[in-house]
């Protein structure tokens, strides 16, 4: 048999969490489309360097993706990862679901996302997200450890160790 049945209150909270994350993802996708239209999508990841993708050396170099665009993509990745793990618990009840999405900080813009992330923080009380190395993606930083003081868990970046 599967895991212990959830209480009606827990089921309601989980439904609210999933619904809000789906709404946030819709808004993030719209924002990434806006950024692409503004030419801020740029090149991400392991795309070939100019000259290696069939372009001649004289072609204009590819623009690197803007910080806003990369931030949107990281948030989408973190949210989708949590949603997938959450959904998998029905088929694999022994799989541990993280306490929440890896990125919980409220973005500076757009306003709609800021409001949604404020609500998200209320739906995941006490969860501040995973610590990230500067410029890192979720999962590249150290996840908070249960015995770690709350103050360290909510710091925006991991302290450098040398």
XYZ file of N, CA and C in Angstrom:
486
model
N 0.836 -1.189 0.000
C 0.000 0.000 0.000
C 0.876 1.245 0.000
N 0.339 2.341 -0.457
C 1.097 3.593 -0.579
C 1.330 4.214 0.795
N 1.888 5.394 0.800
C 2.198 6.111 2.029
C 0.922 6.438 2.796
N 1.087 6.897 4.023
C -0.036 7.257 4.874
C -0.912 8.290 4.179
N -2.238 8.099 4.221
C -3.121 9.074 3.566
C -2.953 10.463 4.178
N -3.016 11.458 3.339
C -2.865 12.840 3.793
C -4.188 13.339 4.357
N -4.093 14.272 5.288
C -5.299 14.870 5.856
C -5.932 15.801 4.826
N -7.235 16.096 4.984
C -7.877 17.028 4.039
C -7.174 18.389 3.999
N -6.688 18.861 5.134
C -5.968 20.133 5.166
C -4.668 20.074 4.388
N -3.957 18.949 4.515
C -2.698 18.780 3.783
C -2.962 18.681 2.285
N -4.004 17.961 1.902
C -4.355 17.849 0.482
C -4.695 19.212 -0.109
N -5.427 20.021 0.652
C -5.793 21.362 0.185
C -4.545 22.227 -0.003
N -3.620 22.159 0.964
C -2.379 22.944 0.867
C -1.563 22.493 -0.344
N -1.445 21.184 -0.542
C -0.691 20.673 -1.691
C -1.328 21.118 -3.003
N -2.645 21.107 -3.058
C -3.350 21.554 -4.265
C -3.045 23.028 -4.526
N -3.054 23.842 -3.461
C -2.738 25.270 -3.606
C -1.294 25.463 -4.064
N -0.364 24.681 -3.508
C 1.044 24.790 -3.891
C 1.232 24.480 -5.376
N 0.658 23.362 -5.817
C 0.811 22.945 -7.214
C 0.153 23.953 -8.149
N -1.051 24.398 -7.804
C -1.766 25.363 -8.651
C -0.976 26.660 -8.779
N -0.457 27.160 -7.663
C 0.312 28.403 -7.709
C 1.600 28.217 -8.514
N 2.273 27.088 -8.348
C 3.494 26.852 -9.128
C 3.199 26.792 -10.622
N 2.082 26.191 -10.998
C 1.711 26.159 -12.416
C 1.417 27.570 -12.931
N 0.752 28.388 -12.106
C 0.490 29.786 -12.486
C 1.796 30.567 -12.621
N 2.718 30.337 -11.685
C 4.029 31.002 -11.741
C 4.765 30.586 -13.010
N 4.727 29.297 -13.332
C 5.412 28.824 -14.542
C 4.820 29.449 -15.797
N 3.505 29.597 -15.834
C 2.871 30.257 -16.982
C 3.394 31.688 -17.107
N 3.471 32.390 -15.995
C 3.967 33.773 -15.997
C 5.447 33.821 -16.388
N 6.235 32.862 -15.894
C 7.654 32.799 -16.258
C 7.829 32.561 -17.754
N 7.008 31.682 -18.327
C 7.081 31.434 -19.771
C 6.727 32.687 -20.562
N 5.702 33.410 -20.109
C 5.332 34.656 -20.791
C 6.465 35.672 -20.696
N 7.108 35.724 -19.541
C 8.222 36.661 -19.360
C 9.404 36.277 -20.252
N 9.702 34.989 -20.369
C 10.810 34.583 -21.241
C 10.505 34.918 -22.696
N 9.251 34.778 -23.101
C 8.873 35.163 -24.470
C 9.053 36.665 -24.685
N 8.655 37.472 -23.688
C 8.849 38.931 -23.787
C 10.335 39.263 -23.904
N 11.143 38.600 -23.092
C 12.585 38.857 -23.128
C 13.190 38.437 -24.462
N 12.722 37.331 -25.020
C 13.208 36.905 -26.337
C 12.840 37.926 -27.404
N 11.612 38.457 -27.326
C 11.187 39.475 -28.292
C 12.052 40.724 -28.200
N 12.560 41.009 -26.999
C 13.421 42.173 -26.795
C 14.879 41.857 -27.140
N 15.142 40.646 -27.594
C 16.504 40.263 -27.952
C 17.373 39.886 -26.772
N 16.759 39.593 -25.618
C 17.530 39.271 -24.420
C 17.668 37.771 -24.191
N 17.062 36.963 -25.076
C 17.140 35.513 -24.922
C 18.540 35.001 -25.131
N 19.187 35.504 -26.164
C 20.585 35.175 -26.410
C 20.898 33.706 -26.444
N 22.163 33.414 -26.249
C 22.694 32.064 -26.315
C 22.842 31.525 -24.899
N 22.418 30.289 -24.694
C 22.550 29.672 -23.374
C 23.223 28.322 -23.507
N 23.907 27.911 -22.470
C 24.415 26.556 -22.380
C 25.495 26.197 -23.372
N 25.431 24.955 -23.858
C 26.475 24.379 -24.702
C 26.178 24.541 -26.178
N 25.902 25.750 -26.619
C 25.687 25.983 -28.041
C 27.043 26.208 -28.694
N 27.167 25.862 -29.967
C 28.467 26.016 -30.632
C 28.907 27.475 -30.687
N 30.198 27.660 -30.582
C 30.758 29.009 -30.670
C 30.680 29.487 -32.114
N 30.707 30.813 -32.330
C 30.680 31.325 -33.699
C 31.796 30.688 -34.516
N 31.458 30.304 -35.748
C 32.444 29.662 -36.601
C 32.358 28.147 -36.545
N 31.789 27.589 -35.456
C 31.672 26.140 -35.326
C 30.308 25.627 -35.773
N 29.343 26.510 -35.962
C 27.994 26.078 -36.328
C 27.704 26.304 -37.809
N 28.744 26.424 -38.603
C 28.546 26.628 -40.033
C 28.618 28.090 -40.430
N 28.639 28.999 -39.462
C 28.751 30.423 -39.778
C 30.195 30.748 -40.125
N 30.362 31.721 -40.957
C 31.707 32.177 -41.295
C 32.203 33.087 -40.173
N 33.508 33.234 -40.074
C 34.108 34.067 -39.035
C 33.590 35.498 -39.060
N 33.197 35.997 -40.225
C 32.751 37.374 -40.344
C 31.348 37.613 -39.806
N 30.585 36.551 -39.539
C 29.226 36.722 -39.029
C 29.257 37.333 -37.633
N 28.167 38.004 -37.294
C 28.072 38.631 -35.977
C 28.080 37.554 -34.890
N 28.803 37.800 -33.793
C 28.815 36.820 -32.708
C 27.433 36.744 -32.047
N 27.127 35.578 -31.507
C 25.846 35.383 -30.835
C 25.860 36.119 -29.500
N 24.730 36.750 -29.174
C 24.608 37.480 -27.924
C 24.354 36.496 -26.785
N 24.953 36.749 -25.645
C 24.743 35.924 -24.462
C 23.402 36.307 -23.841
N 22.699 35.324 -23.292
C 21.400 35.569 -22.668
C 21.539 36.559 -21.512
N 20.516 37.399 -21.339
C 20.530 38.393 -20.266
C 20.332 37.719 -18.912
N 20.716 38.431 -17.861
C 20.557 37.934 -16.495
C 19.088 37.644 -16.202
N 18.188 38.522 -16.655
C 16.751 38.327 -16.414
C 16.260 37.040 -17.071
N 16.714 36.794 -18.288
C 16.300 35.603 -19.025
C 16.804 34.338 -18.325
N 18.069 34.350 -17.943
C 18.652 33.195 -17.256
C 17.932 32.958 -15.932
N 17.604 34.035 -15.208
C 16.883 33.912 -13.944
C 15.521 33.248 -14.164
N 14.805 33.668 -15.197
C 13.501 33.058 -15.511
C 13.659 31.571 -15.806
N 14.670 31.232 -16.580
C 14.881 29.829 -16.940
C 15.254 28.990 -15.718
N 16.047 29.537 -14.823
C 16.420 28.808 -13.601
C 15.202 28.586 -12.714
N 14.360 29.615 -12.619
C 13.139 29.469 -11.815
C 12.222 28.403 -12.415
N 12.072 28.424 -13.730
C 11.265 27.399 -14.401
C 11.823 26.005 -14.118
N 13.135 25.861 -14.250
C 13.774 24.569 -14.014
C 13.535 24.105 -12.576
N 13.707 24.996 -11.619
C 13.517 24.638 -10.212
C 12.071 24.228 -9.942
N 11.128 24.985 -10.490
C 9.710 24.684 -10.273
C 9.319 23.363 -10.924
N 9.751 23.154 -12.167
C 9.414 21.912 -12.868
C 10.049 20.704 -12.182
N 11.244 20.868 -11.678
C 11.920 19.780 -10.972
C 11.128 19.387 -9.728
N 10.698 20.380 -8.945
C 9.919 20.081 -7.738
C 8.580 19.447 -8.113
N 7.902 19.995 -9.115
C 6.609 19.441 -9.529
C 6.751 17.992 -9.996
N 7.803 17.689 -10.741
C 8.013 16.325 -11.230
C 8.275 15.368 -10.068
N 9.102 15.782 -9.124
C 9.390 14.943 -7.963
C 8.131 14.736 -7.133
N 7.358 15.799 -6.973
C 6.100 15.730 -6.227
C 5.141 14.748 -6.900
N 5.031 14.812 -8.218
C 4.136 13.915 -8.957
C 4.623 12.465 -8.879
N 5.933 12.257 -8.864
C 6.501 10.903 -8.812
C 6.232 10.193 -7.494
N 5.912 10.918 -6.456
C 5.734 10.269 -5.154
C 4.554 9.307 -5.161
N 3.598 9.494 -6.102
C 2.473 8.564 -6.195
C 2.920 7.198 -6.697
N 3.886 7.159 -7.608
C 4.374 5.887 -8.135
C 5.562 5.359 -7.341
N 6.250 6.235 -6.631
C 7.406 5.840 -5.838
C 7.310 6.510 -4.469
N 6.500 5.945 -3.557
C 6.271 6.593 -2.263
C 7.517 6.720 -1.396
N 8.566 5.949 -1.692
C 9.798 6.041 -0.907
C 10.690 7.194 -1.346
N 10.389 7.787 -2.499
C 11.194 8.902 -3.003
C 10.899 10.144 -2.163
N 11.961 10.760 -1.667
C 11.790 11.937 -0.827
C 11.556 13.179 -1.679
N 10.492 13.912 -1.351
C 10.165 15.150 -2.056
C 10.834 16.300 -1.310
N 11.564 17.170 -2.003
C 12.156 18.329 -1.331
C 11.065 19.165 -0.660
N 11.420 19.915 0.380
C 10.418 20.719 1.087
C 9.746 21.766 0.208
N 10.357 22.112 -0.911
C 9.784 23.112 -1.812
C 10.707 23.322 -2.994
N 10.318 24.224 -3.906
C 11.178 24.531 -5.053
C 12.525 25.085 -4.587
N 13.552 24.876 -5.396
C 14.904 25.304 -5.027
C 15.036 26.824 -4.944
N 14.246 27.563 -5.731
C 14.340 29.029 -5.734
C 13.045 29.602 -5.176
N 13.151 30.244 -4.019
C 11.974 30.802 -3.353
C 12.036 32.322 -3.217
N 13.146 32.929 -3.590
C 13.282 34.374 -3.434
C 12.325 35.104 -4.373
N 11.841 36.248 -3.916
C 10.919 37.058 -4.707
C 11.718 37.803 -5.770
N 11.358 37.649 -7.054
C 12.080 38.371 -8.106
C 11.743 39.860 -8.078
N 12.664 40.677 -8.570
C 12.443 42.123 -8.594
C 11.330 42.506 -9.565
N 11.224 41.798 -10.669
C 10.215 42.123 -11.677
C 9.863 40.853 -12.418
N 8.756 40.787 -13.073
C 7.642 41.722 -13.084
C 6.822 41.636 -11.795
N 5.965 42.624 -11.595
C 5.190 42.735 -10.366
C 4.326 41.500 -10.119
N 3.707 40.965 -11.168
C 2.839 39.789 -11.006
C 3.624 38.618 -10.412
N 4.848 38.408 -10.875
C 5.675 37.324 -10.336
C 6.076 37.598 -8.894
N 6.371 38.844 -8.584
C 6.738 39.200 -7.212
C 5.612 38.841 -6.254
N 4.385 39.176 -6.638
C 3.226 38.865 -5.794
C 3.026 37.358 -5.667
N 3.216 36.637 -6.775
C 3.043 35.180 -6.746
C 4.086 34.512 -5.855
N 5.327 34.978 -5.918
C 6.372 34.378 -5.089
C 6.158 34.705 -3.612
N 5.579 35.850 -3.304
C 5.249 36.163 -1.917
C 4.214 35.166 -1.402
N 3.212 34.850 -2.223
C 2.209 33.841 -1.852
C 2.856 32.465 -1.727
N 3.789 32.162 -2.632
C 4.464 30.866 -2.612
C 5.222 30.676 -1.296
N 5.885 31.723 -0.838
C 6.616 31.639 0.424
C 5.672 31.321 1.578
N 4.456 31.869 1.526
C 3.475 31.589 2.575
C 2.988 30.138 2.514
N 2.957 29.552 1.313
C 2.508 28.165 1.162
C 3.593 27.147 1.521
N 4.836 27.598 1.612
C 5.948 26.733 2.015
C 6.616 27.368 3.241
N 5.908 27.448 4.368
C 6.456 28.146 5.534
C 7.752 27.500 6.023
N 8.733 28.344 6.285
C 10.010 27.865 6.793
C 10.988 27.422 5.718
N 10.543 27.209 4.484
C 11.435 26.775 3.404
C 11.931 28.004 2.664
N 13.235 28.169 2.624
C 13.837 29.339 1.974
C 14.477 29.001 0.638
N 14.395 27.752 0.217
C 15.046 27.345 -1.024
C 16.443 26.841 -0.743
N 17.102 26.343 -1.786
C 18.465 25.845 -1.634
C 19.449 26.983 -1.759
N 20.573 26.824 -1.084
C 21.644 27.810 -1.222
C 22.264 27.658 -2.598
N 22.550 28.769 -3.228
C 23.154 28.752 -4.558
C 24.524 29.401 -4.504
N 25.431 28.861 -5.288
C 26.708 29.544 -5.476
C 26.435 30.723 -6.398
N 27.157 31.829 -6.255
C 26.915 32.959 -7.155
C 26.989 32.509 -8.608
N 25.930 32.803 -9.355
C 25.886 32.444 -10.761
C 25.537 30.991 -11.002
N 25.243 30.247 -9.936
C 24.954 28.826 -10.088
C 23.479 28.558 -10.285
N 23.192 27.374 -10.757
C 21.810 26.939 -10.945
C 21.396 26.107 -9.744
N 20.094 25.902 -9.558
C 19.646 25.058 -8.454
C 20.325 23.697 -8.535
N 20.720 23.204 -7.360
C 21.379 21.908 -7.342
C 22.890 22.026 -7.387
N 23.421 23.182 -7.784
C 24.869 23.347 -7.814
C 25.387 23.816 -6.462
N 24.531 24.428 -5.673
C 24.910 24.846 -4.335
C 24.690 23.695 -3.378
N 24.995 23.895 -2.118
C 24.767 22.854 -1.140
C 23.343 22.966 -0.633
N 22.586 21.867 -0.614
C 21.252 21.960 -0.056
C 21.352 22.184 1.445
N 20.386 22.880 2.042
C 20.442 23.122 3.475
C 20.400 21.797 4.225
N 21.144 21.722 5.301
C 21.137 20.514 6.116
C 20.183 20.724 7.285
N 19.522 19.651 7.747
C 18.524 19.794 8.803
C 19.044 20.482 10.053
N 20.296 20.245 10.452
C 20.812 20.841 11.671
C 21.370 22.238 11.495
N 21.353 22.765 10.276
C 21.948 24.069 9.993
C 21.047 25.181 10.540
N 21.625 26.200 11.170
C 20.803 27.304 11.674
C 20.002 27.965 10.554
N 18.785 28.402 10.877
C 17.878 29.026 9.908
C 18.531 30.230 9.242
N 19.297 30.996 9.998
C 19.940 32.196 9.469
C 20.828 31.855 8.274
N 21.587 30.758 8.350
C 22.457 30.376 7.244
C 21.655 29.888 6.054
N 20.507 29.207 6.310
C 19.710 28.674 5.217
C 19.130 29.764 4.344
N 18.838 30.930 4.919
C 18.200 31.950 4.102
C 19.177 32.936 3.497
N 20.483 32.764 3.732
C 21.430 33.669 3.090
C 21.419 33.416 1.590
N 21.477 34.468 0.767
C 21.323 34.320 -0.670
C 22.462 33.573 -1.353
N 23.636 33.526 -0.764
C 24.726 32.808 -1.404
C 25.563 32.108 -0.350
N 26.143 31.022 -0.735
C 26.960 30.247 0.181
C 28.256 31.008 0.467
N 28.706 30.989 1.728
C 29.973 31.662 2.019
C 31.120 30.918 1.349
N 32.100 31.667 0.875
C 33.233 31.026 0.205
C 34.125 30.397 1.265
N 34.704 29.277 0.914
C 35.513 28.552 1.882
C 36.968 28.487 1.451
N 37.430 29.546 0.872
C 38.852 29.533 0.600
C 39.218 30.023 -0.691
